[in-house]
Amino acid sequence: MDKQITLNIFGLNLAARYVYVLIAAIICIPADLLGLPHIFSPAVALFTGLVFALVFPMPYPRFNKKASKYLLQASVVGLGFGMNVNESLKSGAEGMMFTIISVFAVMTFGIMFGYWMHINRKTAYLISSGTAICGGSAIAAVGPVVKASDQEMAVSLGVIFMLNAIALFIFPPMGKLFGMSQEQFGTWAAIAIHDTSSVVGAGAAYGQEALKIATLVKLTRALWIIPLALITMVLFRDKTARISIPWFIFMFIGAMLVNTYCNLPAQISEMLVYVAYKGLVLTLFFIGAGLSIKAIKAVGIRPLALAILLWIIIGVSSFFVITTTM
């Protein structure tokens, strides 16, 4: 009996390796350039990853974790080669003001609601940080500063991940339902969705202009990791903590500058952007496939309620402000 169980586990692990590699390979195929059917959109890639995580054990956990992080950063930098600095700053100016207001509002509400709901102080602070700025990246940056435990990190990341996955599926249809313009949707997605991957994925699903604005506003928002970490050191009285600086954002700005002022041939910039988009789709599969059932089970009702409450506040308020002022 034990031998049979061992064989079944071995067979499942072997199948997981083949399926994982096969899906990744299919995503990388330039189907549209070869005249083949286009199968994987950002949302489909994430959904495929989620299904994979529910059916198979993760065959390459270390690779998947590192690849999802660094491939996302490289893809974001690549998207910069398709943007013009002057046009991007002009279109994203209003979004930057929304970003400043939303960061302060979400952090304030999150800390207050966390206290009233009797949620662990560090968990509430991490969830608020992830909602206010850029999801898992903000939590990963602030976590060491507050000296969060593995349990507190797992709960916070699990909550944010679930809402990110939902956002990628529901935001584009909602934008179309309410007739949002490309500029409006890009700004809304950047403010109301947590992680950069889901923001860029939702923007790409809505349109090319929405993708550009969503990426610019989101990365502007992500820069708030640095002042937030400094403020956190004061609040939690830990001046020895290290701050994780999102250097890839500055590389993204550099890519925009190169594309704007260095007269890159159109074929090169288009190819870089295409490869970056493919990298983004592959990243979303990796993120979905890296789903931890254990982490999701660890999420309690109150932390999830706090995250949903903050999400509704930022999503609804930003929607009305954007649709009435832009």
Coordinates of C-alpha atoms in Angstrom, one line a residue:
M1 CA 0.0 0.0 0.0
D2 CA 2.8 2.4 0.9
K3 CA 4.6 1.5 -2.3
Q4 CA 1.5 2.3 -4.3
I5 CA 1.1 5.6 -2.6
T6 CA 4.8 6.4 -3.3
L7 CA 4.4 5.5 -7.0
N8 CA 1.3 7.7 -7.3
I9 CA 3.1 10.6 -5.7
F10 CA 6.1 10.0 -8.0
G11 CA 3.8 9.9 -11.0
L12 CA 2.0 13.1 -10.0
N13 CA 5.3 14.9 -9.5
L14 CA 6.6 13.7 -12.9
A15 CA 3.4 14.8 -14.6
A16 CA 3.6 18.2 -12.8
R17 CA 7.1 18.8 -14.3
Y18 CA 6.0 18.0 -17.9
V19 CA 2.7 20.0 -17.7
Y20 CA 4.5 23.0 -16.1
V21 CA 7.2 23.1 -18.8
L22 CA 4.7 22.5 -21.6
I23 CA 2.4 25.4 -20.5
A24 CA 5.4 27.7 -20.1
A25 CA 6.6 26.7 -23.6
I26 CA 3.2 27.3 -25.2
I27 CA 3.0 30.8 -23.6
C28 CA 6.4 31.7 -25.0
I29 CA 5.5 30.7 -28.6
P30 CA 4.9 33.9 -30.6
A31 CA 1.5 32.6 -31.9
D32 CA 0.3 35.9 -33.4
L33 CA 3.5 36.4 -35.3
L34 CA 3.2 32.8 -36.7
G35 CA -0.4 33.2 -37.6
L36 CA -1.5 30.7 -34.9
P37 CA -4.5 31.0 -32.5
H38 CA -3.8 33.3 -29.6
I39 CA -4.5 31.2 -26.5
F40 CA -3.0 32.9 -23.4
S41 CA -4.1 36.4 -22.4
P42 CA -2.9 37.7 -19.0
A43 CA -6.1 36.5 -17.3
V44 CA -6.1 33.1 -18.9
A45 CA -2.4 32.6 -17.9
L46 CA -3.2 33.4 -14.3
F47 CA -6.2 31.2 -14.3
T48 CA -4.2 28.4 -15.8
G49 CA -1.6 28.8 -13.1
L50 CA -4.3 28.7 -10.4
V51 CA -5.7 25.5 -11.9
F52 CA -2.2 24.0 -12.1
A53 CA -1.6 24.8 -8.4
L54 CA -4.9 23.1 -7.4
V55 CA -4.2 19.9 -9.4
F56 CA -0.4 19.4 -9.2
P57 CA 2.4 20.0 -6.6
M58 CA 4.8 22.7 -7.5
P59 CA 7.7 20.9 -9.3
Y60 CA 10.2 23.8 -9.2
P61 CA 9.3 26.0 -6.1
R62 CA 12.6 28.0 -6.0
F63 CA 12.7 28.6 -9.7
N64 CA 9.0 29.6 -9.8
K65 CA 9.4 32.1 -6.9
K66 CA 12.5 33.8 -8.4
A67 CA 11.3 33.7 -11.9
S68 CA 7.9 35.3 -11.1
K69 CA 9.8 38.1 -9.3
Y70 CA 12.6 38.9 -11.7
L71 CA 10.7 38.2 -14.9
L72 CA 8.0 40.7 -13.8
Q73 CA 10.6 43.3 -13.2
A74 CA 12.3 42.7 -16.5
S75 CA 9.0 42.8 -18.3
V76 CA 8.0 46.1 -16.7
V77 CA 11.4 47.5 -17.9
G78 CA 10.8 46.2 -21.4
L79 CA 7.4 47.9 -21.5
G80 CA 9.2 51.2 -20.9
F81 CA 10.7 50.9 -24.4
G82 CA 7.2 51.5 -25.8
M83 CA 6.6 54.7 -23.9
N84 CA 7.4 58.3 -24.5
V85 CA 8.4 60.3 -21.4
N86 CA 6.7 63.5 -22.3
E87 CA 3.4 61.8 -23.4
S88 CA 3.4 59.5 -20.3
L89 CA 4.0 62.3 -17.8
K90 CA 1.2 64.3 -19.4
S91 CA -1.3 61.5 -19.3
G92 CA -0.3 60.2 -15.9
A93 CA -0.2 63.6 -14.1
E94 CA -3.7 63.3 -12.6
G95 CA -3.1 59.7 -11.6
M96 CA 0.0 60.8 -9.6
M97 CA -2.2 63.1 -7.5
F98 CA -4.7 60.3 -6.9
T99 CA -1.9 58.1 -5.9
I100 CA -0.7 60.5 -3.1
I101 CA -4.1 60.9 -1.7
S102 CA -5.0 57.1 -1.9
V103 CA -1.7 56.0 -0.1
F104 CA -2.4 58.3 2.9
A105 CA -6.1 57.4 3.0
V106 CA -5.7 53.7 2.8
M107 CA -2.9 53.5 5.4
T108 CA -5.0 55.7 7.8
F109 CA -8.2 53.7 7.4
G110 CA -6.3 50.4 7.5
I111 CA -4.6 51.1 10.8
M112 CA -7.9 52.4 12.3
F113 CA -10.1 49.5 11.1
G114 CA -7.4 47.0 12.1
Y115 CA -7.5 48.3 15.7
W116 CA -11.3 48.3 15.8
M117 CA -11.5 44.8 14.4
H118 CA -8.9 43.5 16.9
I119 CA -6.6 42.3 14.2
N120 CA -2.9 41.7 15.0
R121 CA -1.2 45.1 14.7
K122 CA 1.5 43.9 12.3
T123 CA -0.9 41.9 10.2
A124 CA -3.2 45.0 9.8
Y125 CA -0.2 47.2 9.0
L126 CA 1.1 44.8 6.3
I127 CA -2.3 44.4 4.7
S128 CA -2.8 48.2 4.7
S129 CA 0.7 48.7 3.1
G130 CA 0.0 46.1 0.4
T131 CA -3.4 47.7 -0.4
A132 CA -2.0 51.3 -0.3
I133 CA 1.1 50.8 -2.5
C134 CA 1.9 47.7 -4.4
G135 CA 0.7 44.4 -2.9
G136 CA 3.3 41.7 -2.2
S137 CA 6.2 44.0 -3.0
A138 CA 5.2 46.5 -0.3
I139 CA 4.6 43.7 2.2
A140 CA 8.0 42.1 1.4
A141 CA 9.6 45.5 1.9
V142 CA 7.8 46.5 5.1
G143 CA 7.7 43.0 6.7
P144 CA 11.4 42.9 7.8
V145 CA 11.1 46.5 9.2
V146 CA 8.2 45.5 11.5
K147 CA 9.9 42.2 12.2
A148 CA 6.8 40.3 11.1
S149 CA 6.6 36.5 11.7
D150 CA 6.2 33.9 9.0
Q151 CA 2.6 33.5 9.9
E152 CA 1.9 37.3 9.7
M153 CA 3.6 37.5 6.3
A154 CA 1.8 34.4 5.0
V155 CA -1.6 35.8 6.1
S156 CA -1.0 39.2 4.6
L157 CA 0.4 37.9 1.3
G158 CA -2.4 35.3 1.0
V159 CA -5.1 37.9 1.4
I160 CA -3.5 40.3 -1.1
F161 CA -2.9 37.5 -3.6
M162 CA -6.5 36.4 -3.6
L163 CA -7.8 39.9 -4.2
N164 CA -5.2 40.4 -7.0
A165 CA -6.4 37.3 -8.8
I166 CA -10.0 38.4 -8.6
A167 CA -9.1 41.9 -9.8
L168 CA -7.5 40.7 -13.0
F169 CA -10.7 38.9 -13.9
I170 CA -13.3 41.5 -12.9
F171 CA -11.8 44.9 -13.6
P172 CA -11.6 44.8 -17.4
P173 CA -15.2 43.7 -17.8
M174 CA -16.3 46.4 -15.3
G175 CA -14.4 49.1 -17.1
K176 CA -16.1 48.1 -20.4
L177 CA -19.5 47.9 -18.7
F178 CA -19.3 51.5 -17.4
G179 CA -17.7 52.7 -20.7
M180 CA -14.4 53.9 -19.1
S181 CA -11.9 55.4 -21.5
Q182 CA -8.4 54.0 -21.8
E183 CA -7.0 56.8 -19.7
Q184 CA -9.7 56.3 -17.0
F185 CA -9.3 52.6 -16.8
G186 CA -5.5 52.7 -16.7
T187 CA -5.5 55.2 -13.8
W188 CA -8.3 53.2 -12.0
A189 CA -6.5 49.9 -12.3
A190 CA -3.2 51.4 -11.1
I191 CA -4.8 52.8 -7.9
A192 CA -7.4 50.1 -7.1
I193 CA -5.4 46.9 -7.8
H194 CA -2.6 45.9 -5.5
D195 CA 0.3 44.0 -7.3
T196 CA 2.1 45.4 -10.3
S197 CA 1.6 42.1 -12.2
S198 CA -2.2 42.3 -11.9
V199 CA -2.2 46.1 -12.7
V200 CA -0.2 45.6 -15.9
G201 CA -2.2 42.5 -16.8
A202 CA -5.5 44.3 -16.4
G203 CA -4.2 47.3 -18.4
A204 CA -3.0 45.0 -21.2
A205 CA -6.4 43.3 -21.3
Y206 CA -8.1 46.6 -21.7
G207 CA -6.0 48.2 -24.3
Q208 CA -2.5 49.5 -25.2
E209 CA -3.1 53.1 -23.9
A210 CA -4.6 51.7 -20.7
L211 CA -1.5 49.5 -20.3
K212 CA 0.9 52.5 -20.6
I213 CA -1.0 54.7 -18.1
A214 CA -1.5 51.8 -15.7
T215 CA 2.2 50.9 -15.7
L216 CA 3.3 54.5 -15.2
V217 CA 0.9 55.4 -12.4
K218 CA 1.5 52.0 -10.7
L219 CA 5.3 52.4 -10.7
T220 CA 4.9 56.0 -9.3
R221 CA 2.8 54.5 -6.6
A222 CA 5.4 51.8 -6.0
L223 CA 8.0 54.4 -5.2
W224 CA 6.1 55.1 -2.0
I225 CA 7.7 51.9 -0.6
I226 CA 10.8 54.0 0.3
P227 CA 9.1 56.7 2.4
L228 CA 6.7 54.1 3.9
A229 CA 9.6 52.0 5.0
L230 CA 11.3 55.0 6.6
I231 CA 8.1 56.0 8.4
T232 CA 7.6 52.4 9.5
M233 CA 11.0 52.4 11.1
V234 CA 10.0 55.3 13.2
L235 CA 6.6 53.9 14.1
F236 CA 8.0 50.5 15.1
R237 CA 11.2 52.0 16.5
D238 CA 13.7 49.9 14.5
K239 CA 16.5 52.1 13.0
T240 CA 18.6 49.0 12.1
A241 CA 16.1 47.6 9.6
R242 CA 17.1 47.4 5.9
I243 CA 15.0 49.0 3.2
S244 CA 14.3 47.2 0.0
I245 CA 14.5 49.7 -2.8
P246 CA 12.6 48.8 -6.1
W247 CA 15.5 49.5 -8.4
F248 CA 13.7 48.2 -11.5
I249 CA 11.4 51.2 -11.4
F250 CA 14.4 53.5 -12.1
M251 CA 15.4 51.1 -15.0
F252 CA 11.9 51.4 -16.3
I253 CA 12.3 55.2 -16.3
G254 CA 15.7 54.7 -18.1
A255 CA 14.0 52.6 -20.8
M256 CA 11.5 55.4 -21.4
L257 CA 14.2 58.0 -21.7
V258 CA 16.1 55.8 -24.2
N259 CA 13.0 55.3 -26.3
T260 CA 12.2 59.0 -26.2
Y261 CA 15.6 60.6 -26.9
C262 CA 17.8 57.9 -28.5
N263 CA 15.8 57.4 -31.7
L264 CA 15.6 53.6 -31.4
P265 CA 14.4 52.0 -34.7
A266 CA 10.7 51.2 -34.5
Q267 CA 11.4 47.5 -35.1
I268 CA 13.7 47.2 -32.1
S269 CA 11.3 49.0 -29.7
E270 CA 8.3 47.0 -30.9
M271 CA 10.2 43.8 -30.5
L272 CA 11.3 44.7 -26.9
V273 CA 7.7 45.6 -26.0
Y274 CA 6.4 42.4 -27.5
V275 CA 9.0 40.2 -25.6
A276 CA 8.1 42.2 -22.4
Y277 CA 4.4 41.4 -22.9
K278 CA 5.1 37.7 -23.4
G279 CA 7.2 37.9 -20.2
L280 CA 4.3 39.4 -18.3
V281 CA 1.9 36.7 -19.4
L282 CA 4.4 34.0 -18.4
T283 CA 4.9 35.8 -15.1
L284 CA 1.2 35.6 -14.4
F285 CA 1.3 31.8 -15.0
F286 CA 4.2 31.5 -12.5
I287 CA 2.3 33.6 -9.9
G288 CA -0.8 31.4 -10.3
A289 CA 1.2 28.2 -10.2
G290 CA 2.9 29.3 -7.0
L291 CA -0.3 29.5 -5.1
S292 CA 0.1 28.2 -1.6
I293 CA -3.0 26.4 -0.3
K294 CA -1.5 26.4 3.1
A295 CA -1.1 30.2 3.1
I296 CA -4.7 30.7 2.0
K297 CA -6.0 28.3 4.7
A298 CA -4.0 30.4 7.2
V299 CA -6.0 33.5 6.3
G300 CA -8.6 34.3 8.9
I301 CA -12.0 35.9 8.5
R302 CA -11.0 39.3 10.1
P303 CA -7.8 39.9 8.0
L304 CA -9.7 39.0 4.9
A305 CA -12.6 41.3 5.9
L306 CA -10.1 44.1 6.5
A307 CA -8.5 43.6 3.1
I308 CA -11.9 43.5 1.3
L309 CA -13.1 46.6 3.1
L310 CA -10.0 48.6 2.2
W311 CA -10.2 47.3 -1.4
I312 CA -13.9 48.4 -1.7
I313 CA -13.1 51.8 -0.2
I314 CA -10.2 52.5 -2.6
G315 CA -11.9 50.9 -5.6
V316 CA -15.2 52.6 -5.3
S317 CA -13.9 56.0 -4.3
S318 CA -11.2 56.1 -7.0
F319 CA -13.8 55.0 -9.6
F320 CA -16.1 57.9 -8.9
V321 CA -13.3 60.4 -8.7
I322 CA -11.8 59.3 -12.0
T323 CA -15.0 59.0 -13.9
T324 CA -16.2 62.4 -12.8
T325 CA -12.9 64.3 -13.2
M326 CA -11.1 62.7 -16.2

